[in-house]
PDB file of C-alpha atoms and ligand atoms in Angstrom:
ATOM      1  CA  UNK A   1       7.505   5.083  -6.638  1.00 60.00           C
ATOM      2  CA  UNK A   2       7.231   2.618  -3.357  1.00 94.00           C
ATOM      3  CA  UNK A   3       6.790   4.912   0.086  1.00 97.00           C
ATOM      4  CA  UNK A   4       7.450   3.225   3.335  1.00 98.00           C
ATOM      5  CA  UNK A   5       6.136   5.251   6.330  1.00 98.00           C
ATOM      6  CA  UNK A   6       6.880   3.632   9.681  1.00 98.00           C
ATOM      7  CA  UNK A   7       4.871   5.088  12.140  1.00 99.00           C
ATOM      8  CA  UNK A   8       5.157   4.573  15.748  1.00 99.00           C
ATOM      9  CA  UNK A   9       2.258   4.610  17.833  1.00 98.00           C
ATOM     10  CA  UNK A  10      -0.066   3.556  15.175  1.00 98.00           C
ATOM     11  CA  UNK A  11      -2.813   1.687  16.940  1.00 98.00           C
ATOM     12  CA  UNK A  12      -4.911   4.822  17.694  1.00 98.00           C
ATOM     13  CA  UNK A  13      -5.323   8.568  17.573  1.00 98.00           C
ATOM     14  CA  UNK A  14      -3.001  10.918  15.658  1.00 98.00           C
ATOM     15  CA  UNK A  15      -0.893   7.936  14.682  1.00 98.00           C
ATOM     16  CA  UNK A  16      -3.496   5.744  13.488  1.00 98.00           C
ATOM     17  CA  UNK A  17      -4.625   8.764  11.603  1.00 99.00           C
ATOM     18  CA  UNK A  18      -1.333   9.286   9.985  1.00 99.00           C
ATOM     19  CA  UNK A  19      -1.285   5.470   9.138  1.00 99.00           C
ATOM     20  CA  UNK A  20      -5.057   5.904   7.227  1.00 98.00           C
ATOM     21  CA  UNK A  21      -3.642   9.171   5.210  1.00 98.00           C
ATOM     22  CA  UNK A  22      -0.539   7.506   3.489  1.00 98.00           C
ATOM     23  CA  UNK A  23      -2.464   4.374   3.089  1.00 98.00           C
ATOM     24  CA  UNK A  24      -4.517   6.607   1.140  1.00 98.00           C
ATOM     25  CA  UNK A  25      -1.853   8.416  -1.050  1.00 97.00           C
ATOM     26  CA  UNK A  26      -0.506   4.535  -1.731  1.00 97.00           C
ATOM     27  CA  UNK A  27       2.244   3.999   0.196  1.00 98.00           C
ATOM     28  CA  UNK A  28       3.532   0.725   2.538  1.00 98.00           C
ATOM     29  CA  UNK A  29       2.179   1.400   6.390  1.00 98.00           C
ATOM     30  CA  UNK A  30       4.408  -0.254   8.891  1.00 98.00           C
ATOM     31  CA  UNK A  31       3.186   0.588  12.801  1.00 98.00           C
ATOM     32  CA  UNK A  32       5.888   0.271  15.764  1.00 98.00           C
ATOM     33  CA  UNK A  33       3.284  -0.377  19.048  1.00 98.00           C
ATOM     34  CA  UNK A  34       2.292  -2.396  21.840  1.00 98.00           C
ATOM     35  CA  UNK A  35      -1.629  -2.885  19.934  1.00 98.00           C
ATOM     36  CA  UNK A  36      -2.138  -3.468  16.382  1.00 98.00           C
ATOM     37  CA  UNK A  37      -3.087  -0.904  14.348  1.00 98.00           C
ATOM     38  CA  UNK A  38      -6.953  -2.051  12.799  1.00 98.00           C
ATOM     39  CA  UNK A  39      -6.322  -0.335   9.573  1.00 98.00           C
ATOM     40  CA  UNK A  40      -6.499  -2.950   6.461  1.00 98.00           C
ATOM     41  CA  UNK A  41      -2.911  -2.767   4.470  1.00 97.00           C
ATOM     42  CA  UNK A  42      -1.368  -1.614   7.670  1.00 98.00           C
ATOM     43  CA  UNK A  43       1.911  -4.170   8.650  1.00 98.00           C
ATOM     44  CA  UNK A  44       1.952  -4.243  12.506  1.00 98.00           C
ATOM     45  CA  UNK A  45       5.164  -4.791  14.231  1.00 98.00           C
ATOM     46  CA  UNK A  46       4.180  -5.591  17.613  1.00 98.00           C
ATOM     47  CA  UNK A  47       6.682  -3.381  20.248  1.00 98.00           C
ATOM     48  CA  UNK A  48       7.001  -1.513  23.684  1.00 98.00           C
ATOM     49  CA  UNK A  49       9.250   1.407  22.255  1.00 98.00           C
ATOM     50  CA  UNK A  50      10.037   2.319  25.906  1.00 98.00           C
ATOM     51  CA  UNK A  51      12.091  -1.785  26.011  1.00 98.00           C
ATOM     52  CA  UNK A  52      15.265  -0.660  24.184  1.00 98.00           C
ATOM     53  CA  UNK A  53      16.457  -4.193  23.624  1.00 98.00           C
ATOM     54  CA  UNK A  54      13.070  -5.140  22.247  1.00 97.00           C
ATOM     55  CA  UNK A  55      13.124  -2.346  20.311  1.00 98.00           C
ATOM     56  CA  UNK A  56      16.492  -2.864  18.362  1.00 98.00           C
ATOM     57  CA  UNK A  57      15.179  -6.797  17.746  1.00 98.00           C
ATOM     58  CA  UNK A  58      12.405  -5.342  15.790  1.00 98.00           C
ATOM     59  CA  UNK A  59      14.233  -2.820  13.899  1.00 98.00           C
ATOM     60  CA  UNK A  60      17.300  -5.621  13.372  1.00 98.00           C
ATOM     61  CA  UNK A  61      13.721  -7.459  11.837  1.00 97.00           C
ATOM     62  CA  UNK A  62      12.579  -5.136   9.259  1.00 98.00           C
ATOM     63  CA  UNK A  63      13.193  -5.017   5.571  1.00 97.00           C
ATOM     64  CA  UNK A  64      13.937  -1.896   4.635  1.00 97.00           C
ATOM     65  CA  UNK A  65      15.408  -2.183   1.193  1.00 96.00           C
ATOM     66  CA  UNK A  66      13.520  -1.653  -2.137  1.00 95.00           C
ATOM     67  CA  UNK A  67      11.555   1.381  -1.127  1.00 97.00           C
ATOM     68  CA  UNK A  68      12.315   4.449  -3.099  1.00 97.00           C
ATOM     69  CA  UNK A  69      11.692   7.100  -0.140  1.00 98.00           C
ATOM     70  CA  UNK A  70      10.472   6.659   3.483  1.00 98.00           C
ATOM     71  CA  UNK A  71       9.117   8.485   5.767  1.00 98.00           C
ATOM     72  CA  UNK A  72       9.272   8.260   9.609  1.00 98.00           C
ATOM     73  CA  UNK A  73       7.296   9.285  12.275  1.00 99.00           C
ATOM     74  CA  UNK A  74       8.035   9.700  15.584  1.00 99.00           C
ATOM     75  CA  UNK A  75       4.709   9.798  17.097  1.00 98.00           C
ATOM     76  CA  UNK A  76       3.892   7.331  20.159  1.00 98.00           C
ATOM     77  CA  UNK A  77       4.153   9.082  23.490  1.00 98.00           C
ATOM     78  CA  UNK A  78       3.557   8.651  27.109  1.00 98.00           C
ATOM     79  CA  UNK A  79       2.336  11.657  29.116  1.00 97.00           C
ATOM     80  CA  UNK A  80       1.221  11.356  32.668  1.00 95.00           C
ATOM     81  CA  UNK A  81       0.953  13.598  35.544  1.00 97.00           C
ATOM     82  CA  UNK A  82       4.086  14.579  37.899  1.00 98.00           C
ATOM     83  CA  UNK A  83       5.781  17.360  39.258  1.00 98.00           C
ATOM     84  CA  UNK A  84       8.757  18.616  40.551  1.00 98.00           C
ATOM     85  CA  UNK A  85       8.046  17.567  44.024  1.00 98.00           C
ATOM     86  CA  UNK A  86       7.126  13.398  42.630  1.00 98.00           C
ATOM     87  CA  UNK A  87       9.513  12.364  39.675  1.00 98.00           C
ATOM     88  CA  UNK A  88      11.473  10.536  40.466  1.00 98.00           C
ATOM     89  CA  UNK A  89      14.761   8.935  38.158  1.00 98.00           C
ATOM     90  CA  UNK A  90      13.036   5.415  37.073  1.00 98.00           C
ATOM     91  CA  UNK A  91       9.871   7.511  35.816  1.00 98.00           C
ATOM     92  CA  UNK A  92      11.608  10.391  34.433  1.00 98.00           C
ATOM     93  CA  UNK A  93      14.139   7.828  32.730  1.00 98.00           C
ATOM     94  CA  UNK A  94      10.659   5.795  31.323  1.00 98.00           C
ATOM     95  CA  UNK A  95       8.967   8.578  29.994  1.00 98.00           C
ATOM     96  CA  UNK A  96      12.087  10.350  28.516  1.00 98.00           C
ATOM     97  CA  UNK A  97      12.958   6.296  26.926  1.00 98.00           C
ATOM     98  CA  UNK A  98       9.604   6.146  25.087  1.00 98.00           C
ATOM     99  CA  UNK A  99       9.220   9.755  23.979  1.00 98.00           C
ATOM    100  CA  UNK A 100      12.890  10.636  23.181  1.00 98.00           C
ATOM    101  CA  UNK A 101      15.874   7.818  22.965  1.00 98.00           C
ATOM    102  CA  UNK A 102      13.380   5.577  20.826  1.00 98.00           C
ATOM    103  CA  UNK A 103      12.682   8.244  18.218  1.00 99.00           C
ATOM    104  CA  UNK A 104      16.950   8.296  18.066  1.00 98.00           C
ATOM    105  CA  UNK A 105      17.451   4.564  17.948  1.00 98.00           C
ATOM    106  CA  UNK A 106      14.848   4.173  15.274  1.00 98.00           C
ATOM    107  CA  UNK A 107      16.658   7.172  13.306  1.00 98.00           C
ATOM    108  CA  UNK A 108      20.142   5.378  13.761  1.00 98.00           C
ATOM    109  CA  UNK A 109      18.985   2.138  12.332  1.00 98.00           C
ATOM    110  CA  UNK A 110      16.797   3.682   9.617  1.00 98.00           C
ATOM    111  CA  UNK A 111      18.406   6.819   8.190  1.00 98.00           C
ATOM    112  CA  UNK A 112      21.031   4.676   6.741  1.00 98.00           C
ATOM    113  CA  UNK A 113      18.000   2.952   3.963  1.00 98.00           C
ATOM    114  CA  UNK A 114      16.770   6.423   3.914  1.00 98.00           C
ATOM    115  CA  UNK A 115      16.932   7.641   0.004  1.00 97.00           C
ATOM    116  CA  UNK A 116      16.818  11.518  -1.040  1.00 97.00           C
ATOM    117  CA  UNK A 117      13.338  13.109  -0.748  1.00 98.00           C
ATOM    118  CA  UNK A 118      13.018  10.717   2.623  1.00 98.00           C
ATOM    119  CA  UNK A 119      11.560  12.144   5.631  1.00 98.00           C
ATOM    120  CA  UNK A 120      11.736  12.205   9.271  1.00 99.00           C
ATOM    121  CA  UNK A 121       8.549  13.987  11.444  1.00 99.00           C
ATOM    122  CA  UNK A 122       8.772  14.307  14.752  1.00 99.00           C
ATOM    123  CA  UNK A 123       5.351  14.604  17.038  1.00 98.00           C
ATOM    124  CA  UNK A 124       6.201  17.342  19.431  1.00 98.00           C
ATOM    125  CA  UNK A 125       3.498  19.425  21.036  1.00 98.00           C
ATOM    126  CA  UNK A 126       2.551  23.182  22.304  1.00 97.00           C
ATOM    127  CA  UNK A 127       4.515  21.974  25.352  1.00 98.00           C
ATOM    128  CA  UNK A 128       7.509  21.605  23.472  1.00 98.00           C
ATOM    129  CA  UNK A 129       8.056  25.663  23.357  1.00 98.00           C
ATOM    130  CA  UNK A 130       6.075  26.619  26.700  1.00 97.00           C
ATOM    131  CA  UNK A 131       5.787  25.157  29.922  1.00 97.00           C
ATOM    132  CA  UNK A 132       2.546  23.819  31.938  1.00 96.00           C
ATOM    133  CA  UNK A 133       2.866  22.549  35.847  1.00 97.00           C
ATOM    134  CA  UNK A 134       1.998  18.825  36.576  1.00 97.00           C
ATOM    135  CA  UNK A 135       3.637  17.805  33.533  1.00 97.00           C
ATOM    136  CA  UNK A 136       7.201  17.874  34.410  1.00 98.00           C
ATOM    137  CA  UNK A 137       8.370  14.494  32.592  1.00 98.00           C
ATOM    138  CA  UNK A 138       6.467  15.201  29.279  1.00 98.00           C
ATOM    139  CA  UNK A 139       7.188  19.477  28.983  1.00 98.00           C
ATOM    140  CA  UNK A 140      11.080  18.047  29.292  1.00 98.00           C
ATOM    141  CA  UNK A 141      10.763  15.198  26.851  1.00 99.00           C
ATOM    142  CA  UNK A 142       8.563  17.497  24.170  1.00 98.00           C
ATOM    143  CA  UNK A 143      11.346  19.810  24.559  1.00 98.00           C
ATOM    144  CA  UNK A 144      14.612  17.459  24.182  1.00 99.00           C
ATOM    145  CA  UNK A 145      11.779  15.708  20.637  1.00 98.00           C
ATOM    146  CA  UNK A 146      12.720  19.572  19.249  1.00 98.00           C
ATOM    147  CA  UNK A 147      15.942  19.772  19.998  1.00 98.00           C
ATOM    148  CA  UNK A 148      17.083  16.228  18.289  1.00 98.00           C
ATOM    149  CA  UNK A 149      15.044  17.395  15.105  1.00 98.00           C
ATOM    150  CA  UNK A 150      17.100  20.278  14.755  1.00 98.00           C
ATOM    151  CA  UNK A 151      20.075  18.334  15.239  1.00 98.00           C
ATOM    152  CA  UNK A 152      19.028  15.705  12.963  1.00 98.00           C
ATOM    153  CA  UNK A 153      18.253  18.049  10.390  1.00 98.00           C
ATOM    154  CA  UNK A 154      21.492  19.919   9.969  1.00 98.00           C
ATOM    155  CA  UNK A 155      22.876  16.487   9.852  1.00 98.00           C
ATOM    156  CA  UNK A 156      20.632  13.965   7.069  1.00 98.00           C
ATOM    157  CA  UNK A 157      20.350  17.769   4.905  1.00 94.00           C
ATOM    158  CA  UNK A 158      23.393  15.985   3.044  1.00 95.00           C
ATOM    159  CA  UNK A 159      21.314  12.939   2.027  1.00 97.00           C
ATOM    160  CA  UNK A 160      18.709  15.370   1.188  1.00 98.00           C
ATOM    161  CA  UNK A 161      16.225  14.123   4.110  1.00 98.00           C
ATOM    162  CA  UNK A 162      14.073  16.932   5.417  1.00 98.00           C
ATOM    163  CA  UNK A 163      12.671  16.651   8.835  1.00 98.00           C
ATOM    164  CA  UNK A 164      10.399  19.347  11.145  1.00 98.00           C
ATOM    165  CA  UNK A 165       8.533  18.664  14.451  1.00 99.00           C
ATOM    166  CA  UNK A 166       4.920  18.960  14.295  1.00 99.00           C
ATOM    167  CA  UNK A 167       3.761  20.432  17.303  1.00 98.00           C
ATOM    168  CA  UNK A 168      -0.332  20.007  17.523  1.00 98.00           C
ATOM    169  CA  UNK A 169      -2.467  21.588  20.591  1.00 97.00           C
ATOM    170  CA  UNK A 170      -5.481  20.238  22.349  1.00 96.00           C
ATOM    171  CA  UNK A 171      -6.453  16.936  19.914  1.00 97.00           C
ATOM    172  CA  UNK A 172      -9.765  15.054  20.233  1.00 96.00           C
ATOM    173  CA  UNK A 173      -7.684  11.514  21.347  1.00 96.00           C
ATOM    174  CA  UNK A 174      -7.435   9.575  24.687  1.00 95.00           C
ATOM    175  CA  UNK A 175      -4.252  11.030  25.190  1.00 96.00           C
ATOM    176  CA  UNK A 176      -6.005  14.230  25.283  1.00 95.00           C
ATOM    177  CA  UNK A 177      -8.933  12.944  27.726  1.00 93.00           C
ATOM    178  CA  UNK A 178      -7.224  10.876  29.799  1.00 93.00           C
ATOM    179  CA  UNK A 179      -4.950  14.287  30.847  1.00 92.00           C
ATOM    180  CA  UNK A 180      -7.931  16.647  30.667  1.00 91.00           C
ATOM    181  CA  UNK A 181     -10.499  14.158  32.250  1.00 89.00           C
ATOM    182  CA  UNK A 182     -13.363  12.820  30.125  1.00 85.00           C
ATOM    183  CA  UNK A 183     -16.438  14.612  31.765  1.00 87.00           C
ATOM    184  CA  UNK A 184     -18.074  17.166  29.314  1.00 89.00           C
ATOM    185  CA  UNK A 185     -16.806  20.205  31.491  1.00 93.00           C
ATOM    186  CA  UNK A 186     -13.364  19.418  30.986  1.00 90.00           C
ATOM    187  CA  UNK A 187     -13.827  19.151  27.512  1.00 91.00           C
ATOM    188  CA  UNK A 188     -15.545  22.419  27.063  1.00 93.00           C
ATOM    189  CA  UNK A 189     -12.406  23.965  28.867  1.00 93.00           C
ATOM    190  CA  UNK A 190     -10.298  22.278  26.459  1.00 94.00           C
ATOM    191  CA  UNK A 191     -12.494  23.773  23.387  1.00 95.00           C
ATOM    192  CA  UNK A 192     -12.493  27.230  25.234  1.00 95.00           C
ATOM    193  CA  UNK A 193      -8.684  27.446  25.540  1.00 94.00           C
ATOM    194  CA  UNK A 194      -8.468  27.612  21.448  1.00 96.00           C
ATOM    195  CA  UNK A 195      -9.541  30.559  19.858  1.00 97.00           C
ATOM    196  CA  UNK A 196     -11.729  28.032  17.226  1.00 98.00           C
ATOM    197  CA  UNK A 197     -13.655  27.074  19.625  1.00 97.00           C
ATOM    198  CA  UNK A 198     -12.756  23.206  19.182  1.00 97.00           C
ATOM    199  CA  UNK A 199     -10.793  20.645  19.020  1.00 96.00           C
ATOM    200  CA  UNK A 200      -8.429  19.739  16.524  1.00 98.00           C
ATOM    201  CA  UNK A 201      -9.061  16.448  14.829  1.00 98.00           C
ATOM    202  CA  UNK A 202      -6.178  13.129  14.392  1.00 98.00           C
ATOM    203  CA  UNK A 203      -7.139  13.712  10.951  1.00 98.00           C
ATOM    204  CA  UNK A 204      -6.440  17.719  10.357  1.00 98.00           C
ATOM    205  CA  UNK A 205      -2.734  16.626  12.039  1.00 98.00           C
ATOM    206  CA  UNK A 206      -2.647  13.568  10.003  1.00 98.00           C
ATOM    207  CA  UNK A 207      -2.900  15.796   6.790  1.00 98.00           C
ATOM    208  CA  UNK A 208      -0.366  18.293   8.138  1.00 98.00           C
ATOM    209  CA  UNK A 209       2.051  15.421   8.820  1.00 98.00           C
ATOM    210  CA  UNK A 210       1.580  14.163   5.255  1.00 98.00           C
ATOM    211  CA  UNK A 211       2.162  17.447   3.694  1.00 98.00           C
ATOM    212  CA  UNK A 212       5.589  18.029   5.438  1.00 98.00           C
ATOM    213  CA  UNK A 213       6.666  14.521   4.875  1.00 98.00           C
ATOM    214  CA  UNK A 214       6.653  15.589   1.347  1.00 98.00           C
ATOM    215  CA  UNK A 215       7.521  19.130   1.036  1.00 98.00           C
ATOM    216  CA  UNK A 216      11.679  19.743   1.710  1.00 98.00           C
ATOM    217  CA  UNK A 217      11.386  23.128   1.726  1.00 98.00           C
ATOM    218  CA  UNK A 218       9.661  22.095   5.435  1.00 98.00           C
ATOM    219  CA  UNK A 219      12.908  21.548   7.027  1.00 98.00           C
ATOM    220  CA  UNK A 220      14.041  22.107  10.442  1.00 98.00           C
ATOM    221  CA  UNK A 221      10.943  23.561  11.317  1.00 98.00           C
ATOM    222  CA  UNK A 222       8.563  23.898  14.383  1.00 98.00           C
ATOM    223  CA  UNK A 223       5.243  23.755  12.862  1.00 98.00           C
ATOM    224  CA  UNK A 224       2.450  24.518  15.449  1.00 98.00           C
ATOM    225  CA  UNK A 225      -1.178  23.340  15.016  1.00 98.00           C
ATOM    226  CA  UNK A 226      -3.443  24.234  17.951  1.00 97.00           C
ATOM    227  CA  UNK A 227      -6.230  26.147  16.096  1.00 97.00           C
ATOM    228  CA  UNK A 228      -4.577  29.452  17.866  1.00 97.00           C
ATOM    229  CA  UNK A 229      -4.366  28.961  21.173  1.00 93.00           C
ATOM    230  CA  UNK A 230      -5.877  31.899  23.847  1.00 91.00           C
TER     231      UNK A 230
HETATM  232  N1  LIG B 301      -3.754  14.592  21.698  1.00 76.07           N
HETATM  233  C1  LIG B 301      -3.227  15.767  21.924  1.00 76.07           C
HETATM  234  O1  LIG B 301      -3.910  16.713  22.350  1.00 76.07           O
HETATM  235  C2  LIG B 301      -1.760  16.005  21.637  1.00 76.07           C
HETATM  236  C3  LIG B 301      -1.282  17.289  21.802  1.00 76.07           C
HETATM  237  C4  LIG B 301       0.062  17.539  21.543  1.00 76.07           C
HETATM  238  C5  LIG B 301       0.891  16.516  21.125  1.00 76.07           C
HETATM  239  N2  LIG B 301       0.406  15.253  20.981  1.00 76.07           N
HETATM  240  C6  LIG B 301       1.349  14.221  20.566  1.00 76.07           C
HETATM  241  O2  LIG B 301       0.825  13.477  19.480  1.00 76.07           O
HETATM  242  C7  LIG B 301       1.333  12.136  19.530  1.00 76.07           C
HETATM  243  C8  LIG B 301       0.172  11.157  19.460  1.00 76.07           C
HETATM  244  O3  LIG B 301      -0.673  11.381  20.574  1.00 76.07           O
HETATM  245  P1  LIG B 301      -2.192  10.880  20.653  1.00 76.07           P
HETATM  246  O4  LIG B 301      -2.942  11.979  21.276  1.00 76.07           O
HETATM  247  O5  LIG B 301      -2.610  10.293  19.367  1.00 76.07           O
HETATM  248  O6  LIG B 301      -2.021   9.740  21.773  1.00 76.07           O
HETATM  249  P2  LIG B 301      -2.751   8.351  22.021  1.00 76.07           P
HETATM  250  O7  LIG B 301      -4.118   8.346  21.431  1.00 76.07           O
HETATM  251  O8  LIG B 301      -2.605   8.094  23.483  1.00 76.07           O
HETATM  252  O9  LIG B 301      -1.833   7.336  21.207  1.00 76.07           O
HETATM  253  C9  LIG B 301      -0.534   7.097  21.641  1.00 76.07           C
HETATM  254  C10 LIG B 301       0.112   6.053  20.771  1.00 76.07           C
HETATM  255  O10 LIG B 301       1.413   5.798  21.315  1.00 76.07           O
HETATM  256  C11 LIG B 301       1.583   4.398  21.467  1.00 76.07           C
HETATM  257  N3  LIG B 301       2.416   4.072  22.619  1.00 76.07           N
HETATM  258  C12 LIG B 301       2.282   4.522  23.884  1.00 76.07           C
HETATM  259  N4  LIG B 301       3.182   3.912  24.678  1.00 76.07           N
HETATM  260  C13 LIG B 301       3.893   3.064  23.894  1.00 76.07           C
HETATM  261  C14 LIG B 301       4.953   2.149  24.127  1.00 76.07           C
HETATM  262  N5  LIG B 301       5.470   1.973  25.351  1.00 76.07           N
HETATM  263  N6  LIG B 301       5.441   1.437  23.085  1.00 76.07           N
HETATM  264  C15 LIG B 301       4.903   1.598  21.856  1.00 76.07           C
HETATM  265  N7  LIG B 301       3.913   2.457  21.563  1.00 76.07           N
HETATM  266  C16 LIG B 301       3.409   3.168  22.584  1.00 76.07           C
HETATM  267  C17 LIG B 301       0.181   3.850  21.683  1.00 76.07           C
HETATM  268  O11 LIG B 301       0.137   2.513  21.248  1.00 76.07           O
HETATM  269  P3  LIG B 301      -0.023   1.228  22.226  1.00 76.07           P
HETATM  270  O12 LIG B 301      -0.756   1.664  23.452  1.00 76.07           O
HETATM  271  O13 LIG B 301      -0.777   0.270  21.361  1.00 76.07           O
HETATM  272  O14 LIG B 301       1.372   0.783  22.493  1.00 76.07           O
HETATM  273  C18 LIG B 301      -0.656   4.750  20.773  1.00 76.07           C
HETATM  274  O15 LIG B 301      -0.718   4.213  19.474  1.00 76.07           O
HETATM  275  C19 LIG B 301       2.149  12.044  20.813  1.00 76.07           C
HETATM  276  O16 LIG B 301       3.511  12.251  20.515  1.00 76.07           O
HETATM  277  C20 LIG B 301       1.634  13.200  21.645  1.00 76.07           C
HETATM  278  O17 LIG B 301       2.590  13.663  22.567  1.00 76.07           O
HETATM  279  C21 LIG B 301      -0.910  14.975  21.231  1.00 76.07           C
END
């Protein structure tokens, strides 16, 4: 059996992770982002997700016949500080391109090539069910990531695609330091605010994502993974 995963976001942390785990379990690795993924057997298809036009060139590229399932995953983000008080519409309208309309375009193309026992996962967050200040742009677009998968899912159920939204908390990546800060204090907050005392690995959510891209009776589901969060 041939598995395609197409990963966006690829080129580091959780995605990159994802890309290593269904390398390992044999499948075809494509990556959707602006740097290559390093991985050996990975197929990079250099793209800024948040340049729509760009974006349906490189999906109007791909060959996505002759794969017996596929899995997607909606994985590269942009999170970065603003508030209430300083988004404006051309930031707001960035962050919500990258993290939200992408994931649909890529779904609109794909799903068609998408055989039963395919799979759609969706990288939400903790701050797609709860709310933090200073985030505004990123709490909304985590939020609006939930609310296409359960769309989505009621819809592809007839093709027998299965799709959830894996929601991780604090994760050891530069996503993570770059909004925490990197000095060793801010870290230790960030391990203090689970109740395991750490942080979660790319490779703990990389196995999670693997597991519900193959198990259907995950479907439609939230599926938090933040080591329980104080
Ligand atoms: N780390 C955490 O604590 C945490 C917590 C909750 C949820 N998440 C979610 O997990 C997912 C992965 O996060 P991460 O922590 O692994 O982040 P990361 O290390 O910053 O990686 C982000 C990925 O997204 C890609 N990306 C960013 N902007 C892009 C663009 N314009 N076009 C194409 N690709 C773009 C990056 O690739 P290029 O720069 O090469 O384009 C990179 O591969 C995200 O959806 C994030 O919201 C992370």
């Amino acid at each position: 059996l041939s598995l395609l995963a197409l990963i966006t976001g690829a080129s580091r942390g959780i995605g990159r992770a994802a890309a290593a785990r269904f390398l390992a379990a044999g499948g075809t690795v494509w990556n959707l982002s602006r740097t290559p993924c390093d991985l050996t057997g990975v197929v990079n298809h250099p793209c800024d997700l948040s340049d729509l036009k760009r974006l349906e060139a490189v999906l109007a590229g791909l060959r996505l016949t002759g794969f017996s399932r596929i899995t997607l995953l909606h994985n590269a983000a942009l999170s970065r500080p603003d508030t209430c008080a300083t988004l404006d519409g051309k930031n707001f309208l960035h962050v919500l391109t990258l993290n939200v309309i992408a994931p649909q375009l890529i779904n609109k193309h794909v799903i068609p090539y998408m055989a039963a026992g395919s799979s759609i996962i969706f990288m939400g967050s903790t701050l797609s069910e709860t709310g933090i200040a200073g985030r505004l742009s990123y709490v909304a677009s985590k939020h609006a990531l939930a609310g296409v998968m359960k769309a989505t899912c009621l819809e592809v159920g007839g093709q027998s695609i299965h799709t959830c939204l894996v929601a991780p908390g604090f994760t050891d990546t530069q996503m993570l330091r770059e909004a925490i800060g990197h000095a060793p204090e801010d870290l230790e907050r960030a391990r203090g605010a689970t109740v395991l005392g750490r942080l979660a690995t790319p490779e703990e959510i990389a196995e999670l994502i693997f597991f519900c891209s193959q198990n259907p009776s995950i479907n439609g589901a939230v599926l938090h993974a933040n080591l329980g969060q104080k």
